[in-house]
Short mmCIF file of C-alpha atoms in Angstrom, two decimals:
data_model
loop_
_atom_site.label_atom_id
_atom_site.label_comp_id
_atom_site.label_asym_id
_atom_site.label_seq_id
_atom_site.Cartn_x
_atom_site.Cartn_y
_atom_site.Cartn_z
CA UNK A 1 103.60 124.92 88.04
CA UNK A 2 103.14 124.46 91.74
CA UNK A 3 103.27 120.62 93.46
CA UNK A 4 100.86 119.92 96.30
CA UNK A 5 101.56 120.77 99.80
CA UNK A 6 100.44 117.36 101.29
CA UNK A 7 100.42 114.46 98.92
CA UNK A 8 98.47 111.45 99.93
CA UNK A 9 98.42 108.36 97.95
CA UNK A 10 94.72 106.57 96.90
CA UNK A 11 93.11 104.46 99.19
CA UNK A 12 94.25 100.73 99.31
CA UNK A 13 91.71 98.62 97.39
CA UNK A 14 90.58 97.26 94.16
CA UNK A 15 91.26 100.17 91.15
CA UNK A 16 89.85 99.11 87.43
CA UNK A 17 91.73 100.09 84.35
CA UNK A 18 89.07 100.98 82.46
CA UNK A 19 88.98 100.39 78.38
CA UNK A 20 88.15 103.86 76.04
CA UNK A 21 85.11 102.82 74.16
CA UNK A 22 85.01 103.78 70.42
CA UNK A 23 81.76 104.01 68.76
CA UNK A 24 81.73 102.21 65.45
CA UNK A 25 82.87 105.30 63.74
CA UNK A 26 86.12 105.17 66.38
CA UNK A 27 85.18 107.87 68.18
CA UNK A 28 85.22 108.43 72.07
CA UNK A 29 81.81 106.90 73.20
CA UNK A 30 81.20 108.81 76.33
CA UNK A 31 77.79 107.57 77.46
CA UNK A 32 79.32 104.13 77.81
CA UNK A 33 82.15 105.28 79.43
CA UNK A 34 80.08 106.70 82.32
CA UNK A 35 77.45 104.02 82.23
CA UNK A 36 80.27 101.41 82.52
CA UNK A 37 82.09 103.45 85.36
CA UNK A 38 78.87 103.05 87.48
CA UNK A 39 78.53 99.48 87.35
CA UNK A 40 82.10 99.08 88.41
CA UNK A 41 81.48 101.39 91.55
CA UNK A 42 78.00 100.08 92.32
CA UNK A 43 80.12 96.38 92.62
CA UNK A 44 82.44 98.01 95.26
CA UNK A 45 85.47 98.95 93.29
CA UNK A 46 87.18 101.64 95.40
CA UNK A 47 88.66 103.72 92.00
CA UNK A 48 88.92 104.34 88.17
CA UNK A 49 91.98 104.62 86.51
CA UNK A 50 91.77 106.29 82.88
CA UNK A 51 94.16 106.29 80.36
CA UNK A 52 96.29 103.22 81.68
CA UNK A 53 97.55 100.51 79.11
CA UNK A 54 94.44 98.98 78.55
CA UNK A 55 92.38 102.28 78.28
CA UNK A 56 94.93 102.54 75.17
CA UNK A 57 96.07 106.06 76.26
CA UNK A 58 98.51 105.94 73.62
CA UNK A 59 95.61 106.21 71.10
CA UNK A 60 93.89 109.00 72.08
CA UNK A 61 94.67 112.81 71.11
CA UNK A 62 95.09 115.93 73.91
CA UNK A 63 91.32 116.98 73.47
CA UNK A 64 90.08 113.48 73.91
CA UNK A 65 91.95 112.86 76.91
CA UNK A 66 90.81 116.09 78.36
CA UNK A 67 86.94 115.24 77.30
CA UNK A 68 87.26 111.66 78.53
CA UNK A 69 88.29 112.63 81.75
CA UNK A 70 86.22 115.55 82.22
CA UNK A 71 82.98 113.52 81.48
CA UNK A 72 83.65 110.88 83.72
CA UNK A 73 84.14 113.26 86.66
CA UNK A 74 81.40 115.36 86.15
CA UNK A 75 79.08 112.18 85.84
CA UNK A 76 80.48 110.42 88.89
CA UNK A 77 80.01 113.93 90.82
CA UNK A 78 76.49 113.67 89.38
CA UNK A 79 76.06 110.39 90.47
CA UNK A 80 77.07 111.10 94.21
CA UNK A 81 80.67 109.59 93.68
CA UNK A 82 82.20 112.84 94.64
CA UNK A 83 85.23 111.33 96.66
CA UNK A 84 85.94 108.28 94.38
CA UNK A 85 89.57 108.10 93.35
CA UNK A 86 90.44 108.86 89.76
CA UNK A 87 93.60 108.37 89.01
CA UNK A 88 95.08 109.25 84.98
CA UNK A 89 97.55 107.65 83.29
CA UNK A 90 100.54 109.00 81.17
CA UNK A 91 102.20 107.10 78.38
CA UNK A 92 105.38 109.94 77.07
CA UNK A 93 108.73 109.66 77.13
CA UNK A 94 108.91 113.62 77.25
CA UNK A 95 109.17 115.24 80.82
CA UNK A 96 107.38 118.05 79.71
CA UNK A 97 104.80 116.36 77.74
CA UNK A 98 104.04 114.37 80.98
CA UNK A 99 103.92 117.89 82.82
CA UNK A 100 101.58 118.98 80.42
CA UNK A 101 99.43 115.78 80.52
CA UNK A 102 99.20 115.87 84.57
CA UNK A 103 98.05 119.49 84.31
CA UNK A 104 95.56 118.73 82.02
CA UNK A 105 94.24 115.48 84.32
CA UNK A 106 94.08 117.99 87.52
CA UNK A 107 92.71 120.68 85.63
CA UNK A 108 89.95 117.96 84.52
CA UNK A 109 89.27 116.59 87.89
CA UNK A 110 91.56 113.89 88.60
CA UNK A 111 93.59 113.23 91.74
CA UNK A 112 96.63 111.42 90.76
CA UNK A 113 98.60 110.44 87.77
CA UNK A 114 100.30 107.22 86.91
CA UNK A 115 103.15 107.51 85.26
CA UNK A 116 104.57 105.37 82.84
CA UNK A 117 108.46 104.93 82.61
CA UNK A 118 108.68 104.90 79.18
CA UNK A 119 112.14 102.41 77.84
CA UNK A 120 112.95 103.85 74.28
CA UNK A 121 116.19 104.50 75.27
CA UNK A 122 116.63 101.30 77.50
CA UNK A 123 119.55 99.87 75.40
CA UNK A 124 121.56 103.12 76.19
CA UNK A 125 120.59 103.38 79.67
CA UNK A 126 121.14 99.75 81.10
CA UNK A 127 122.48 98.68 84.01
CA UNK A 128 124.75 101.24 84.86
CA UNK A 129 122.13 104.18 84.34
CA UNK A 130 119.10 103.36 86.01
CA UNK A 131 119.58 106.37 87.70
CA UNK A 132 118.38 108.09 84.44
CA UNK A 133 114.99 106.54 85.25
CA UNK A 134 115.27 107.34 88.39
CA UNK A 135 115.69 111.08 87.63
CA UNK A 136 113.26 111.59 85.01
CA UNK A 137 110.26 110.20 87.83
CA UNK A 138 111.45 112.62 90.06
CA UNK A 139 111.76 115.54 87.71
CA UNK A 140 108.09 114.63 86.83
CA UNK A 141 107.27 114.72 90.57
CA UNK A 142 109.21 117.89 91.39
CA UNK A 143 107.00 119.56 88.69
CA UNK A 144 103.82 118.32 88.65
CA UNK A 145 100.29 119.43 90.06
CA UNK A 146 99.00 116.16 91.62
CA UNK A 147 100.67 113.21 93.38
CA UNK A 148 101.83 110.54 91.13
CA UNK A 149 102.44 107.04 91.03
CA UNK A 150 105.39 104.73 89.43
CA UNK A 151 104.08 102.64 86.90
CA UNK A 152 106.38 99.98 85.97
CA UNK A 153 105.48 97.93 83.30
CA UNK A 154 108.92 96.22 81.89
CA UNK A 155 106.59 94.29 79.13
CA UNK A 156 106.15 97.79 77.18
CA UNK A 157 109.23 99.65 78.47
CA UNK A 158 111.45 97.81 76.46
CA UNK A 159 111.97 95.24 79.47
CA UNK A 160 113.86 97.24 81.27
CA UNK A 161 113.56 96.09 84.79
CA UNK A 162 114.27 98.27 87.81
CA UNK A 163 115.69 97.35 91.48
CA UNK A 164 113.87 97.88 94.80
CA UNK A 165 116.74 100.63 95.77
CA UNK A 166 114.89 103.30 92.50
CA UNK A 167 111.95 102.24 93.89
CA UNK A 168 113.03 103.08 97.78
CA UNK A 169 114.96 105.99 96.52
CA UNK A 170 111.89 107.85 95.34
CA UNK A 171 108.97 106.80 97.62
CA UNK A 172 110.32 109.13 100.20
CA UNK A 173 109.26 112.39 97.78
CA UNK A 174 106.96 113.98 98.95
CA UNK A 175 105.00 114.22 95.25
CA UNK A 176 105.46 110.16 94.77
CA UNK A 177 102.91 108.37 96.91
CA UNK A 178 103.19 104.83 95.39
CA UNK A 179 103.58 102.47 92.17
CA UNK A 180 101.69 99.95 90.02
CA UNK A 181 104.06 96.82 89.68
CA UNK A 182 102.56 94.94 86.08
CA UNK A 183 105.22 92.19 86.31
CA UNK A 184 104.97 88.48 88.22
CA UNK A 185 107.86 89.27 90.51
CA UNK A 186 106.95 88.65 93.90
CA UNK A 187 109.85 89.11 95.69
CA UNK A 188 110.72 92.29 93.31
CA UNK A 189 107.34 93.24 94.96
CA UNK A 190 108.51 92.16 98.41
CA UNK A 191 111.69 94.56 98.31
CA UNK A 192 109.82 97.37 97.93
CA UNK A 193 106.37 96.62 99.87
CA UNK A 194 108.83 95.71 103.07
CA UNK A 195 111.51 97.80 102.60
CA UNK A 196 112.10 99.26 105.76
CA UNK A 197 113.18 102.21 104.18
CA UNK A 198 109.44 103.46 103.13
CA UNK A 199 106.46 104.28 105.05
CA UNK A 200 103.03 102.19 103.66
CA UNK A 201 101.16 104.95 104.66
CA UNK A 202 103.02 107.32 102.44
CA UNK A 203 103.79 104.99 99.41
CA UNK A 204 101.18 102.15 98.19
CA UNK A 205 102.04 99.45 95.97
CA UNK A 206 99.40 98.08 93.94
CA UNK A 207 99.89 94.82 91.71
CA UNK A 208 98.90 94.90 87.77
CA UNK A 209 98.13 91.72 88.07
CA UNK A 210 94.96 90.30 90.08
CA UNK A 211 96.81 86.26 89.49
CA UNK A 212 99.23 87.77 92.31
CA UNK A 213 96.73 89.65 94.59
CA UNK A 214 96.83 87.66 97.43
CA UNK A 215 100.44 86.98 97.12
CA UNK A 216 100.89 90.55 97.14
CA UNK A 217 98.62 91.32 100.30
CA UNK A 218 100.45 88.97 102.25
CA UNK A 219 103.77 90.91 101.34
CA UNK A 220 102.29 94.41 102.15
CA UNK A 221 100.84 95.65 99.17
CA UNK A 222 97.67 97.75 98.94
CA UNK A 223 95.84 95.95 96.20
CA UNK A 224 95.57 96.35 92.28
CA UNK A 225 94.79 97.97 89.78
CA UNK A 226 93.79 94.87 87.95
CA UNK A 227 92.83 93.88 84.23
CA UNK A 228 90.11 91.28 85.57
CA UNK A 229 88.74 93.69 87.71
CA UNK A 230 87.32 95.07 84.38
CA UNK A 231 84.99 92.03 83.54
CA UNK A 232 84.57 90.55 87.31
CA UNK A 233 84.70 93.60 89.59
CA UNK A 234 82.89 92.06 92.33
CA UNK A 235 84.69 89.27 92.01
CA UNK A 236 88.19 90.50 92.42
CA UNK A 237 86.60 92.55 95.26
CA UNK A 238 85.76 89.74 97.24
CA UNK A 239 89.46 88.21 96.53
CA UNK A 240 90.64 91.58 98.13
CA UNK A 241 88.08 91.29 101.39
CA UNK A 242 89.11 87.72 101.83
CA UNK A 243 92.90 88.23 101.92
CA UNK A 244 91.95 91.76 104.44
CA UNK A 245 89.87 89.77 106.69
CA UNK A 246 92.49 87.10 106.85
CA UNK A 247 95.47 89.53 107.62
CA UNK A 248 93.16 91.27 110.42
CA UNK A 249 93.41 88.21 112.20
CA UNK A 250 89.13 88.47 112.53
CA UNK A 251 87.04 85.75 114.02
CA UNK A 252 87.85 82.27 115.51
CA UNK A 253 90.35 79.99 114.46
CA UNK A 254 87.73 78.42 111.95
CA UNK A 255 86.90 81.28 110.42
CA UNK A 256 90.58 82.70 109.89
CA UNK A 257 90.65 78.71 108.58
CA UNK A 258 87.80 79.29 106.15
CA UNK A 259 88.65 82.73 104.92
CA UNK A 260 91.98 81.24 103.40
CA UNK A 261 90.29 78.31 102.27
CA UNK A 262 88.43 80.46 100.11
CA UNK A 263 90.19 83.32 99.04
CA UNK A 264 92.86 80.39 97.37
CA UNK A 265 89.84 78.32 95.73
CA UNK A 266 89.14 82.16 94.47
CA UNK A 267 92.62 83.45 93.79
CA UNK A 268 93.54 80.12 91.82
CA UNK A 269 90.03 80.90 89.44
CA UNK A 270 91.02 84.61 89.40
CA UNK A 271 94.62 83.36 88.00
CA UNK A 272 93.16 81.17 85.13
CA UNK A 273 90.71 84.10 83.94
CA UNK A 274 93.61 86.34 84.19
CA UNK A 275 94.90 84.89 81.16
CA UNK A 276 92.18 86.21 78.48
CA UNK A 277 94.17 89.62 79.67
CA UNK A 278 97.93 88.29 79.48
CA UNK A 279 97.42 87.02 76.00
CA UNK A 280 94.78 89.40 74.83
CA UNK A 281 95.32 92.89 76.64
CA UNK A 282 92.62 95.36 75.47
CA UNK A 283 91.40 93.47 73.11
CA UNK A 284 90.25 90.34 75.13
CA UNK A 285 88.85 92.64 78.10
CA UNK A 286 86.97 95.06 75.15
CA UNK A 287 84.97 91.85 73.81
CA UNK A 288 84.24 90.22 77.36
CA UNK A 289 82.99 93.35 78.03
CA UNK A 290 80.86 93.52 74.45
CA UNK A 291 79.12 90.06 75.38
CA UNK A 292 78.05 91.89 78.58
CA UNK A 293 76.56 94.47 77.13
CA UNK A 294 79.36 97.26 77.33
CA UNK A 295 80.46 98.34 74.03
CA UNK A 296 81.00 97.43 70.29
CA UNK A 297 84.46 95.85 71.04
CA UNK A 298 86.27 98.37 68.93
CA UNK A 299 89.75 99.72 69.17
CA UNK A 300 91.74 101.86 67.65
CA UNK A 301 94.64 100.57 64.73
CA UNK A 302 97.36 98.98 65.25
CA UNK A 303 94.90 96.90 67.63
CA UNK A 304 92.60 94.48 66.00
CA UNK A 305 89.25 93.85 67.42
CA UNK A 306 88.60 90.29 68.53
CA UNK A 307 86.19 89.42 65.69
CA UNK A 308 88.77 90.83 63.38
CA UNK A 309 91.29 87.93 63.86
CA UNK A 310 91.15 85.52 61.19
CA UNK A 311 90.95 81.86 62.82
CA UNK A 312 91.38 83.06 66.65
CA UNK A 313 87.41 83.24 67.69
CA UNK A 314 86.70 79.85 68.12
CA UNK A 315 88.81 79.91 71.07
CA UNK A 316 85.90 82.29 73.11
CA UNK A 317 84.23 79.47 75.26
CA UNK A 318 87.41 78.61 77.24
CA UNK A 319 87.40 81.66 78.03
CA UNK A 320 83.82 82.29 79.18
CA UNK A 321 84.30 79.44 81.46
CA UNK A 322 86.91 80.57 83.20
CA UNK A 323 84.98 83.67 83.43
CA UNK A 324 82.16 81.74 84.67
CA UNK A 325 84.16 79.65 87.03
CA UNK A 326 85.52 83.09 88.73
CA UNK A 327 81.62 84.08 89.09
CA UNK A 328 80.82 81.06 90.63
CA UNK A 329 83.15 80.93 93.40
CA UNK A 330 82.85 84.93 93.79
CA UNK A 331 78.85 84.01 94.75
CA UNK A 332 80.05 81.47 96.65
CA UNK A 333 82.71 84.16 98.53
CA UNK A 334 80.02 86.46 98.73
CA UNK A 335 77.10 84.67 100.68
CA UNK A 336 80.45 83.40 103.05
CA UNK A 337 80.99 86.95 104.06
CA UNK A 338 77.61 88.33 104.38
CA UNK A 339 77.27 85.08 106.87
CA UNK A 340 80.18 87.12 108.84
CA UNK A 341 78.79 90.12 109.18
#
């Protein structure tokens, strides 16, 4: 295996973890897939990302991941989404297996892999051996066939948290070209996103979580690849422009005025909404996605669909308002900066 010559990361912008769809028989449901990955784009999403956490990666066999991945390129190609960013993620705790996983993305058509530090062994590497992590990234790097980036998820890595100096360590490889932060930690992000140790052209942070976005903007990160995004693309969008135009430092004084006005009324709906995917994960974003039209809700075991859960439905219209509420504003954000053009 062969790395790349000149590794660039993705663009900065708004990237959607996309859910798998099952069909009611649990297998892969392809023609959704695609149909889904359309409407994201055509609401100004800049990328897909397959196979992260909540496309339940962990689920799916070799020849599905291969299929899933190969179908949605091909159909975005069709579509005239030839350079959209598709990044793949990897969920093993084997180097090789990860290897083999990243060849298998590239040879299906993806750019870039995401990969997931995996903490089965976190009680035996602790504090003194984060280095451990630390190596096994950058063995992955040295070997594979398209750029990656660090995801670090502590939540399903056993908690095992990492310091800015891993983090500053290997964003000057040439194969790394940036990392997917899913924890609240905003000065954990600030470490890294400032460190004056990395170049922001060469390695992009992106936040998990859309509640932070504009916290994370402000600090120097490139956007995220964001839960929410799934259900309110356009929405999470416009929370991106906002903080963008605000940093450019565009327009009068009462404009910079309004454009912060706005992107916190939005940022503060996008935090409450945020919470169906906190507590609910695939699930939650699988059935907001159902009542849209997108899907039959199902996943695959030990995951329970949402109208599986004895005594936990009834809960649904909180949700949907805070859904709602996000929608509202995002109309709101969206007439504001057409009016700016």
């Amino acid at each position: 295996m062969t790395t790349p010559q000149s590794a660039l990361p993705p663009p900065p912008g708004i990237y959607v973890p996309i859910p798998t769809f099952f069909t009611p028989t649990s297998t892969l449901d392809l023609s959704t897939q695609l149909t889904y990955s359309l409407h994201l784009l055509s609401h100004g999403i800049t990328g897909l990302v397959l196979l992260g956490s909540t496309g339940e990666a962990v689920h799916l066999t070799r020849t599905e991941r291969i299929q899933l991945i190969t179908y949605i390129r091909r159909g975005l190609d069709t579509a005239g989404y030839h350079a959209t960013p598709l990044i793949v993620g990897t969920a093993s705790g084997s180097v090789e297996e990860t290897l083999q996983q990243l060849h298998d993305a590239k040879e299906a058509g993806a750019g870039w892999g995401m990969c997931l530090m995996m903490g089965y062994f976190a009680g035996s590497v602790g504090a003194e051996g984060v280095g451990g992590v630390g190596g096994w990234w950058r063995e992955v790097a040295e070997k594979a066939e398209i750029p990656i980036l660090l995801y670090h998820y502590p939540a399903v890595s056993n908690n095992l948290k990492l310091p800015a100096s891993i983090f500053e360590s290997l964003g000057t490889h040439d194969n790394i070209v940036g990392a997917k932060f899913s924890h609240a930690d905003i000065a954990a992000h600030s470490a890294v996103t400032l460190s004056p140790h990395l170049d922001p052209s060469n390695f992009r942070v992106y936040t998990g979580l859309g509640q932070q976005l504009l916290s994370v903007l402000l600090v120097g990160g490139a956007g995220a690849i964001d839960g929410l995004a799934a259900v309110c693309p356009k929405e999470v969008v416009a929370l991106y422009e906002l903080g963008m135009r605000f940093l450019g430092g565009r327009g009068s004084e009462e404009e910079r005025r309004r454009v912060l006005e706005m992107a916190r009324r939005l940022q503060w709906c996008v935090a409450r909404a945020e919470e169906l995917v906190v507590t609910w994960g695939a699930v939650g974003v699988k059935e907001a996605l159902r009542r849209r039209g997108f899907g039959t809700g199902g996943v695959r075991r030990p995951l329970v669909a949402w109208g599986e859960m004895e005594g936990r439905t009834e809960g649904w219209g909180e949700w949907e308002g805070r859904l709602r509420a996000v929608e509202g504003v995002g109309e709101e954000v969206g007439a504001f900066l057409k009016g700016l053009e």
